[in-house]
XYZ file of C-alpha atoms in Angstrom:
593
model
C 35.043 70.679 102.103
C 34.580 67.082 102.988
C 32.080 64.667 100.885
C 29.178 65.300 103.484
C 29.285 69.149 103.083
C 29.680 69.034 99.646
C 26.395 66.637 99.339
C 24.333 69.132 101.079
C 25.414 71.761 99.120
C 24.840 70.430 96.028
C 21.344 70.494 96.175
C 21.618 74.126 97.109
C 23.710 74.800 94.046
C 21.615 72.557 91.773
C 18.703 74.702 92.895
C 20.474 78.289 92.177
C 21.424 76.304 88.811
C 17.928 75.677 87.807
C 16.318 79.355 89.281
C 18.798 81.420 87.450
C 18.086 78.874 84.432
C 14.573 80.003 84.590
C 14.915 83.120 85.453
C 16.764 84.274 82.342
C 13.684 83.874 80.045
C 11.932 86.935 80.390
C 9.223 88.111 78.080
C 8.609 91.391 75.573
C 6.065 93.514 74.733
C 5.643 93.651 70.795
C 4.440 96.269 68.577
C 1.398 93.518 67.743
C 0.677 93.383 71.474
C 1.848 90.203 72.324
C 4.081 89.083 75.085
C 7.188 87.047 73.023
C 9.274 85.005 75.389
C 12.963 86.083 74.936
C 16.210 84.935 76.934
C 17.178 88.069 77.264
C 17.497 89.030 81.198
C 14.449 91.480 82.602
C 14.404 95.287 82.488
C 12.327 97.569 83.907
C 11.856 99.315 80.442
C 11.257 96.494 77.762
C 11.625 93.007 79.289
C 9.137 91.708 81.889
C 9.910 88.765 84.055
C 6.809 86.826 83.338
C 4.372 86.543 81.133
C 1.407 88.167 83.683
C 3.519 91.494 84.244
C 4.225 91.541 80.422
C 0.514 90.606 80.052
C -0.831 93.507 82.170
C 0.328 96.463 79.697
C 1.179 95.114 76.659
C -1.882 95.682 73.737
C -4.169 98.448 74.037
C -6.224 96.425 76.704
C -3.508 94.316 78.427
C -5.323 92.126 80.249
C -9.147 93.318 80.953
C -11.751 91.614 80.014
C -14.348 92.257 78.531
C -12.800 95.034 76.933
C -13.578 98.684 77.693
C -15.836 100.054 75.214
C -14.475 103.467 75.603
C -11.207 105.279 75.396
C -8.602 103.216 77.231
C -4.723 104.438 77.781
C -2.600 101.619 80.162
C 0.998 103.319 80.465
C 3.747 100.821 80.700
C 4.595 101.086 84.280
C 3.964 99.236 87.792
C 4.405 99.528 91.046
C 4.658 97.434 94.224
C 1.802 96.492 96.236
C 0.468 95.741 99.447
C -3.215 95.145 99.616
C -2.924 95.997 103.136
C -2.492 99.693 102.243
C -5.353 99.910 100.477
C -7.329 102.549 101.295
C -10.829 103.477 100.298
C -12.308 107.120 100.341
C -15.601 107.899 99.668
C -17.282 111.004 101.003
C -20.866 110.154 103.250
C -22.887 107.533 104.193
C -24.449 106.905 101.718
C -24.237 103.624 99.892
C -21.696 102.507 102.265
C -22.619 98.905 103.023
C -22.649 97.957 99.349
C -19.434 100.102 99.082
C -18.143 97.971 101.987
C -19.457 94.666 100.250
C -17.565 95.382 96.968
C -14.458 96.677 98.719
C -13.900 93.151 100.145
C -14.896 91.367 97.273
C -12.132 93.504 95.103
C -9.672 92.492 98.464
C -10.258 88.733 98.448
C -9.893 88.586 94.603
C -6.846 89.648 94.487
C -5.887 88.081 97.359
C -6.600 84.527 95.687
C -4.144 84.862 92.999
C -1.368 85.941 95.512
C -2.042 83.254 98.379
C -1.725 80.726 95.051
C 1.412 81.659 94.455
C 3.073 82.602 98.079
C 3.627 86.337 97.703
C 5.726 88.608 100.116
C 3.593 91.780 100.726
C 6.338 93.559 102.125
C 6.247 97.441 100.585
C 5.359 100.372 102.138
C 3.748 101.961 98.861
C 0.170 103.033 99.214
C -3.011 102.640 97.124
C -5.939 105.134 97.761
C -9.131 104.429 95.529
C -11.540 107.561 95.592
C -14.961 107.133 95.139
C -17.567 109.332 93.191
C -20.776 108.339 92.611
C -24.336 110.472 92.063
C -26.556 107.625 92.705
C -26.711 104.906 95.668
C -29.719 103.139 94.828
C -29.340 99.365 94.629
C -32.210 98.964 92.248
C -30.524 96.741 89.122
C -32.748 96.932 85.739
C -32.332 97.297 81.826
C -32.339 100.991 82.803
C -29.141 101.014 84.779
C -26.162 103.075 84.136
C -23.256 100.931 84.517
C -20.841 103.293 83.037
C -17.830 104.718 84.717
C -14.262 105.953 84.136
C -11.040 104.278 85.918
C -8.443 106.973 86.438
C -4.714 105.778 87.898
C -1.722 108.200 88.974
C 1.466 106.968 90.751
C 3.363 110.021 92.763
C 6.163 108.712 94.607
C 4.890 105.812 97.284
C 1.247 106.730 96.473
C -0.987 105.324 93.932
C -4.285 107.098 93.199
C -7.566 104.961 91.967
C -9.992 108.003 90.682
C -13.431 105.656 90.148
C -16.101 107.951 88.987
C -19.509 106.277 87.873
C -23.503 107.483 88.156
C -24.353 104.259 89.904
C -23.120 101.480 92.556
C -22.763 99.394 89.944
C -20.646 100.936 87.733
C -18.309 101.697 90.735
C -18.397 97.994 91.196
C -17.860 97.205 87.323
C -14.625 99.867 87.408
C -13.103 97.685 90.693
C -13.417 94.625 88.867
C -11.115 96.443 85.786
C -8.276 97.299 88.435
C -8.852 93.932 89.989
C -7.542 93.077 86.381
C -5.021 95.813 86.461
C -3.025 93.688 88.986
C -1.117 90.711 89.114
C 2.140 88.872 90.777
C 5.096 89.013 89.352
C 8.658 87.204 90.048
C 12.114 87.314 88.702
C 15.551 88.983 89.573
C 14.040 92.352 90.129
C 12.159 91.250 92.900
C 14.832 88.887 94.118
C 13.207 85.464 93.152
C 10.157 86.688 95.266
C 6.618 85.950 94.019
C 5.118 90.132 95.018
C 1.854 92.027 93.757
C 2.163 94.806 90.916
C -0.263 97.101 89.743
C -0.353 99.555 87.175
C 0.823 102.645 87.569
C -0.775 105.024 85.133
C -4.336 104.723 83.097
C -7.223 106.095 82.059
C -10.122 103.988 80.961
C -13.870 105.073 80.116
C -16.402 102.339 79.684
C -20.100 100.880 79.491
C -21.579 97.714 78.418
C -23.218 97.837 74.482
C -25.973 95.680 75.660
C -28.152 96.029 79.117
C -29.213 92.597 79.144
C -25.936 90.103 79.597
C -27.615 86.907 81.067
C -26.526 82.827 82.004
C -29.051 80.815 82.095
C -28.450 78.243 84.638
C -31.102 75.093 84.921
C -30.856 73.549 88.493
C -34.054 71.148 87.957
C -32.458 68.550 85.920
C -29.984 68.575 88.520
C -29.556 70.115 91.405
C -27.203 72.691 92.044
C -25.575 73.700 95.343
C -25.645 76.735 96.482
C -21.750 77.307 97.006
C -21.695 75.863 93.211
C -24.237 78.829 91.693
C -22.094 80.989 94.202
C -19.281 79.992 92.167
C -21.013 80.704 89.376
C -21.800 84.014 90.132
C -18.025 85.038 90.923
C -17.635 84.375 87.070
C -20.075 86.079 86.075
C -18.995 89.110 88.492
C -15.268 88.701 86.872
C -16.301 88.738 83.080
C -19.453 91.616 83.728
C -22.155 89.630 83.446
C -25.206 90.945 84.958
C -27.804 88.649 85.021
C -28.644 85.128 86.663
C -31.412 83.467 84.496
C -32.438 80.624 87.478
C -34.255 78.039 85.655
C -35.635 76.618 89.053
C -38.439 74.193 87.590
C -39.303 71.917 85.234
C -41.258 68.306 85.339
C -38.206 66.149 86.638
C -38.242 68.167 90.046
C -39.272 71.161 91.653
C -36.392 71.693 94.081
C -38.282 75.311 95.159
C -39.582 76.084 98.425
C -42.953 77.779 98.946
C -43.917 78.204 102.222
C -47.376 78.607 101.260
C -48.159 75.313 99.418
C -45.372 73.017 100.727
C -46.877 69.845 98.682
C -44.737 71.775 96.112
C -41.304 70.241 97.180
C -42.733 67.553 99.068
C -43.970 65.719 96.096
C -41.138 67.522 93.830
C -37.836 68.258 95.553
C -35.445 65.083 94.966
C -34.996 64.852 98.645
C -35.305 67.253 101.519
C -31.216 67.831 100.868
C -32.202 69.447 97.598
C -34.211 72.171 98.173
C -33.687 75.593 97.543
C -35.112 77.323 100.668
C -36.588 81.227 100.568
C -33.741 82.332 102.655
C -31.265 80.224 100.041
C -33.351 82.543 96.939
C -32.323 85.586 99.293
C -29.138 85.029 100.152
C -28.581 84.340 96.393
C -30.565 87.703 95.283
C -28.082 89.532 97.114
C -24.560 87.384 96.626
C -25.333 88.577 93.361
C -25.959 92.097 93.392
C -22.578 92.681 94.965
C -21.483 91.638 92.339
C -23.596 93.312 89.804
C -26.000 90.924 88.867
C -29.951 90.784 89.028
C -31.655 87.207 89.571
C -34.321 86.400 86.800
C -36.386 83.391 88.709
C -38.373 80.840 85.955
C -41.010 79.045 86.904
C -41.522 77.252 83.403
C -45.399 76.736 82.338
C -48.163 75.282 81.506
C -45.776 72.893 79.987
C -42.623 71.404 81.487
C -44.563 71.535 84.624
C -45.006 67.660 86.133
C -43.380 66.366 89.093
C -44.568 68.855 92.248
C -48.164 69.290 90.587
C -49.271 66.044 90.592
C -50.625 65.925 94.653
C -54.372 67.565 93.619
C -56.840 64.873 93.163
C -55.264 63.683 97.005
C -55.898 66.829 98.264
C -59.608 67.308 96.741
C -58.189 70.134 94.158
C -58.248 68.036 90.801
C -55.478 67.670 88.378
C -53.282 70.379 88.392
C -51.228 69.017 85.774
C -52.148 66.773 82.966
C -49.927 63.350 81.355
C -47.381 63.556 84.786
C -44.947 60.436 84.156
C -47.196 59.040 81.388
C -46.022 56.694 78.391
C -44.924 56.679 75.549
C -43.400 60.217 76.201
C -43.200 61.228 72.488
C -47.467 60.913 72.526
C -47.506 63.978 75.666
C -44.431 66.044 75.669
C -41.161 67.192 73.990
C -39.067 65.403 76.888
C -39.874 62.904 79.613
C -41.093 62.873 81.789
C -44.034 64.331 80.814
C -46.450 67.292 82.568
C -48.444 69.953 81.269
C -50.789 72.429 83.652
C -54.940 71.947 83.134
C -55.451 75.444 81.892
C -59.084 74.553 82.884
C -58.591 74.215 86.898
C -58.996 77.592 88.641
C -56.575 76.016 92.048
C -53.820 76.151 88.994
C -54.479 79.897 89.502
C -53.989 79.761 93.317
C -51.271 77.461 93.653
C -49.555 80.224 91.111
C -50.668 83.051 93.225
C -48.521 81.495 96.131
C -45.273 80.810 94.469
C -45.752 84.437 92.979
C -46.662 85.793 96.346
C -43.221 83.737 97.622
C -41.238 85.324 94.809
C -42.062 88.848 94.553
C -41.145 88.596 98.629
C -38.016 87.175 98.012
C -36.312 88.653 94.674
C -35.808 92.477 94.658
C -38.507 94.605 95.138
C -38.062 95.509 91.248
C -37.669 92.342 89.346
C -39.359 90.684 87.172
C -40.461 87.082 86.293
C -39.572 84.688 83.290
C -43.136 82.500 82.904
C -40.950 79.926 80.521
C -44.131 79.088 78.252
C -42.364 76.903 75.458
C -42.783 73.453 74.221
C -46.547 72.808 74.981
C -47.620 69.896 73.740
C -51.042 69.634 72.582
C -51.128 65.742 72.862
C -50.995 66.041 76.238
C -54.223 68.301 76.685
C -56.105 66.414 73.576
C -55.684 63.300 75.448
C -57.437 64.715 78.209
C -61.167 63.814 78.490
C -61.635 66.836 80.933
C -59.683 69.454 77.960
C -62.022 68.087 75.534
C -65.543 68.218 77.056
C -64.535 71.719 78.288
C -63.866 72.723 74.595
C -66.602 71.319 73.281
C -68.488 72.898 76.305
C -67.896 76.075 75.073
C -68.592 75.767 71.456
C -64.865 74.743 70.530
C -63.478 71.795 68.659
C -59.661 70.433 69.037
C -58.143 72.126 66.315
C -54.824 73.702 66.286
C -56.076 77.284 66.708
C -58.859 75.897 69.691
C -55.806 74.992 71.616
C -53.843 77.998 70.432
C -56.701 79.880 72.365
C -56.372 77.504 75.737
C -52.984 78.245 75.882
C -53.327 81.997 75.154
C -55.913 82.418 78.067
C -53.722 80.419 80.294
C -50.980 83.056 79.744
C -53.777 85.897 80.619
C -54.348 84.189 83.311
C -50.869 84.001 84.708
C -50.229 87.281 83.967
C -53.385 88.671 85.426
C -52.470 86.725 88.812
C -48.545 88.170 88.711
C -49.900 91.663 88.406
C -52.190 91.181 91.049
C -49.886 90.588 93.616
C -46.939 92.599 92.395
C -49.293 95.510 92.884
C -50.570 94.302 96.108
C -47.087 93.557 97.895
C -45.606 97.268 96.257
C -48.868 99.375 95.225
C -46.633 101.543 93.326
C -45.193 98.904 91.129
C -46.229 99.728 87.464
C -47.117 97.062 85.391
C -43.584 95.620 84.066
C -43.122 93.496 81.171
C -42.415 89.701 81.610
C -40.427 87.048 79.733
C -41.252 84.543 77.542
C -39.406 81.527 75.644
C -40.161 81.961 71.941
C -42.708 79.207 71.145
C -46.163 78.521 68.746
C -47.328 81.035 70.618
C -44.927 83.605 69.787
C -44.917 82.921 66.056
C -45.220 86.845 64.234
C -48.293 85.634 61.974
C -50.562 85.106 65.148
C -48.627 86.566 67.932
C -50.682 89.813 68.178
C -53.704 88.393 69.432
C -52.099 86.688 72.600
C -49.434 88.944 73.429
C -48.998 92.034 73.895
C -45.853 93.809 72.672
C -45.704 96.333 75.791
C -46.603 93.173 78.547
C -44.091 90.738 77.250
C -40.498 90.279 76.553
C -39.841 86.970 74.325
C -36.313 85.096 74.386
C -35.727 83.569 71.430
C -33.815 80.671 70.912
C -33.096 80.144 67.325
C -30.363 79.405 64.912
C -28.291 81.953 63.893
C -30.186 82.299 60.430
C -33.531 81.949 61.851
C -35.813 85.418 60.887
C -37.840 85.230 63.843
C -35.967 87.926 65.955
C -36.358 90.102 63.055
C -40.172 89.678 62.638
C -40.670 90.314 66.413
C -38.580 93.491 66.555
C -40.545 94.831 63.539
C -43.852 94.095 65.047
C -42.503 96.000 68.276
C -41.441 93.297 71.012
C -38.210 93.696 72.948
C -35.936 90.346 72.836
C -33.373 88.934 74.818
C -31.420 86.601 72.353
C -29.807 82.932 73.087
C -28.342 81.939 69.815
C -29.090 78.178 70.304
C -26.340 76.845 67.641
C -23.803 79.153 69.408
C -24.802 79.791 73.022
C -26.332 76.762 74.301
C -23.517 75.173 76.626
C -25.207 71.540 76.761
C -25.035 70.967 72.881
C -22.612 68.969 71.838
C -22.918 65.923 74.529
C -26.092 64.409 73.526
C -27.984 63.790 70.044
C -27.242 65.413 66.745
C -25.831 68.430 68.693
C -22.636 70.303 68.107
C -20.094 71.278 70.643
C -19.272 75.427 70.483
C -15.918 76.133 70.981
C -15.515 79.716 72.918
C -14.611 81.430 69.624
C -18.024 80.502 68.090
C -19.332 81.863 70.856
C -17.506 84.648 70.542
C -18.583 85.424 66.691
C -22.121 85.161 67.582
C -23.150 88.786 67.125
C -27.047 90.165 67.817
C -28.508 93.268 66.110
C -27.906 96.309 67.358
C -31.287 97.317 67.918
C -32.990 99.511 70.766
C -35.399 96.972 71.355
C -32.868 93.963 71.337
C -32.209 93.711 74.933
C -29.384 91.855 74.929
C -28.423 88.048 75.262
C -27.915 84.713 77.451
C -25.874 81.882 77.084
C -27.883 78.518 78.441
C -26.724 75.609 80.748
C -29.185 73.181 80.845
C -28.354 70.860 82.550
C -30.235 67.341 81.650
C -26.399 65.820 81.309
C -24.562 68.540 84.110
C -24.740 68.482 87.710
C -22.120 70.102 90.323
C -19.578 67.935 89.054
C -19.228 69.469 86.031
C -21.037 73.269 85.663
C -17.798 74.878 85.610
C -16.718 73.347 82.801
C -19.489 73.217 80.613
C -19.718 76.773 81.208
C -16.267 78.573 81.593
C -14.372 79.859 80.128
C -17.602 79.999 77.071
C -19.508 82.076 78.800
C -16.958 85.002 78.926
C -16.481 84.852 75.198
C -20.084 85.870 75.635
C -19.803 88.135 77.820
C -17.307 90.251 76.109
C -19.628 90.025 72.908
C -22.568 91.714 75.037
C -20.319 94.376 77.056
C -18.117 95.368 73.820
C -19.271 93.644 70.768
C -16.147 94.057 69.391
C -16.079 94.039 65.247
C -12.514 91.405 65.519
C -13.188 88.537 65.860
C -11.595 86.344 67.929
C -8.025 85.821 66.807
C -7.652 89.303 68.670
C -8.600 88.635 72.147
C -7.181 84.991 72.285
C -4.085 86.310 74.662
C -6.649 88.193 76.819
C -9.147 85.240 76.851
C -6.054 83.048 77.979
C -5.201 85.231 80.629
C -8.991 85.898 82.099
C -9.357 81.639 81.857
C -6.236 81.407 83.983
C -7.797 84.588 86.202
C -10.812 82.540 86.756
C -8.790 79.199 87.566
C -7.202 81.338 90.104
C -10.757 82.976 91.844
C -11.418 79.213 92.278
C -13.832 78.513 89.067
C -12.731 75.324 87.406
C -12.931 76.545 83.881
C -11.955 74.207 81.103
C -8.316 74.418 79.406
C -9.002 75.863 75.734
C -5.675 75.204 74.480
C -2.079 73.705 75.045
C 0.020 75.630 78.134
C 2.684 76.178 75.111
C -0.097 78.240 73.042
C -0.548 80.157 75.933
C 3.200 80.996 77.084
C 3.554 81.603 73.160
C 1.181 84.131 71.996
C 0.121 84.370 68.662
C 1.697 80.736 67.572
C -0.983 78.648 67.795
C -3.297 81.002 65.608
């Protein structure tokens, strides 16, 4: 071989050199479920030939997250695959388009982690996943049975997926567990060729702990995309989150469309690019439920209500919202800029009626509303000549409890005009509770008289040590809890603020209590726009979400090498979640703890 040959060779060989190199660390499954690298070369029985494969059986959960609730077996075995021979059996018609919807969802996420890595598909093993559900309804509430069971037998070439669940959704929660029952693998074995595995043998059994799993995202600070709260949605779908708090308004904009008063986004929307349209709120509403999740819309008020309202006295309808813009700030409102409804103009009521009317058309037929309703400021409406002749008017002074009662019959109000139309656009709709923030208003010594316990829901967002949650629940309200010094994602970047790492989110527990709800992790975003939701809010808000599916009694420690491995399965479904730790804590389980 002359000098020429043996220079293109070389590379050749230095390439073999390095693969086999590589190749010969392969990783083990340990009594202590963790995956120990080892130099050992793989085996089909003990030795994996990376850390995924190894990943996918080793523990009692292997990879899923959350983890299942119920009794869980994963048998340490796998088996090629080739997602195209998939097959999906399900008896009838009906259901079948959100069957179909799901089906492709399940194809294109595991699809994403193979394209990223160049698989071969090449095997001629098949993968049949029968369907058995009682109930097709797509109707998505707090009374929803997302249970099922996840039954897998290999027999020869074939692979059987037995998904048994009462509803749609908890068909669609049990395809997002196999979705995490498969991975790529490379190594010898497979002769240096990145291919698809998938467990061959399981038997899970699962539902959620709480019914309420929420993520508060706030898109009025800054505007959101929609292929960014898409995004955010697929997360949510991956970790079994199941609903979309939209926190669509507040007083720096009011990016929402109503067709009905279009002064709304005219005088509010940032520019005509940032505007969520009605067919945007629907196309959202339904992205989501395919992937198990309801849509919550806010429209916060009377306060945090300014920029959008402030077009009245130009349009001979008065002021429809009180201190807009003014200054100093800290004299009118918690946060500039400043705007607070006038509880006192009826076209307040009207303009309502229309974005209610717009809503109830455009969310599902059996959702609800949050009415936001915290941080009024009564400077704002004492400074108001029109407030104060109306109080004293009707025999009132300006008093903490006289405003107390302005603000109390503005909520009747509201609630009166929600109810209204709900009825009117579904006559058979039953009066449903609504949500609150927490607030004056909600305080237990005076709540009673302004709120009734079988009307209203009321989100708290207190400290961890706070007692209000446990007054409410003992005066009967149902709560949905955000922990604010564990679960709200903004902290941290501005003020006194603390930054929560994803295992104090994790720790964070709520009671278990029939009329605790469940929980939400917040993203406002005052200091977050597009370029940086995913980070501010994943991988956090799946430590979250495995506290409201499982609420596991571990803490942490325990699910760090499944955490890992769902941040990395995120990365892959194209959500730019933040690194939570070195690569060498990750490739190295249990070293870093």
């Amino acid at each position: 071989m002359n000098h020429i040959q043996m220079a293109n060779v070389l590379p050749l060989l230095l390439l073999i050199s390095i693969h086999s190199i590589v190749s010969a660390v392969s990783f083990k499954c340990t009594e202590a479920g963790k995956c120990i690298r080892r130099t050992d070369p793989p085996n089909n029985n003990t030795l994996f030939e990376c850390q995924n494969a190894c990943r996918l059986t080793c523990g009692r959960y292997g990879a899923l997250w959350p983890k299942p609730t119920g009794s869980t077996i994963i048998k340490n075995g796998v088996v090629r695959l080739n997602p195209h021979n998939i097959r999906f059996e399900h008896q009838g018609t009906h259901g079948r388009e959100y069957l179909d919807a799901i089906n492709g969802i399940f194809l294109k996420n595991i699809a994403s982690e193979c394209e990223k890595k160049d698989c071969v598909v090449e095997s001629d093993n098949e993968v049949i996943i029968e369907y058995s559900i009682n109930v097709f309804d797509e109707t998505l509430t707090w009374e929803t049975d997302e249970s099922y069971s996840l039954v897998i037998s290999t027999l020869d070439k074939t692979t059987t997926v037995q998904i048994s669940s009462h509803t749609l959704y908890g068909a669609r929660h049990a395809l997002e567990t196999l979705s995490q029952l498969i991975t790529v693998t490379n190594g010898p074995s497979t002769n240096f060729n990145n291919v698809l595995i998938i467990v061959s043998s399981a038997q899970i059994k699962d539902r959620p702990t709480y019914a309420h799993r929420g993520l508060l995202i706030d898109t009025a600070r800054n505007f959101l995309p929609i292929a960014d709260i898409e995004r955010t949605l697929d997360g949510m779908g991956a970790s079994k989150l199941n609903v979309f708090h939209w926190h669509a308004t507040d007083t720096q904009s009011f990016p929402l469309e109503i067709v009905r008063v279009p002064q709304m986004t005219v005088f509010g929307a940032y520019s005509p690019d940032e505007i969520y349209t009605l067919s945007d709120v629907r196309h959202i509403v339904k992205y989501a439920k395919h992937r198990g999740i309801r849509v919550i819309m806010e429209i916060d008020a009377p306060s945090h209500a300014g920029n959008g309202w402030q077009w009245g006295p130009s349009h001979n309808l008065g002021n429809l919202s009180l201190c807009v813009n003014e200054q100093p700030w800290r004299s009118f409102c918690i946060q500039p800029p400043c705007g607070q409804l006038n509880p006192i103009n009826s076209n307040v009521y009207e303009i309502l009626r229309s974005i209610y009317i717009d809503l109830i058309t455009s969310l599902a037929s059996e959702e609800t509303i949050h009415m936001g309703g915290d941080e009024v400021h009564f400077g704002c409406w004492n400074a108001s000549t029109e407030i104060v002749d109306y109080l004293y008017n009707n025999g009132m002074g300006r008093t903490t409890d006289d405003f107390m009662k302005l603000w109390g019959d503005f909520q009747a109000a509201s609630l009166r005009v929600w109810d209204e139309e709900k009825h009117i656009s579904f006559s058979n709709s039953s009066s449903k509770p609504v949500i609150l923030w927490s607030s004056h208003l909600t305080d237990p010594e005076h709540i009673d008289s302004y709120l009734n316990n079988e009307r209203y829901i009321i989100q708290t967002w207190v400290p961890q040590t706070d007692s209000l949650p446990k007054k409410l629940l003992s005066k009967g309200y149902k709560l949905i809890m955000s922990t604010k010094d564990a679960w709200y994602f903004d902290h941290g970047f501005w003020g006194q603020t603390r930054y929560y790492t994803w295992k104090m989110a994790y720790k964070n527990r709520i009671p278990r209590d029939r009329n605790v709800l469940g929980g939400e992790a917040c993203v406002w975003s005052e200091l977050i726009d597009r370029n940086s939701i995913d980070e501010r809010t994943w991988p956090r808000a799946a430590a979250v979400a495995e506290r409201l599916w499982s609420d596991p009694d571990t803490d942490a420690t325990i699910a760090e090498q499944r955490f890992y491995r769902h941040r990395e399965r995120l990365v892959d479904r194209g959500v730019r979640a933040e690194a939570v730790t070195p690569r060498y804590c990750v490739l190295n389980e249990g070293e870093c703890t």
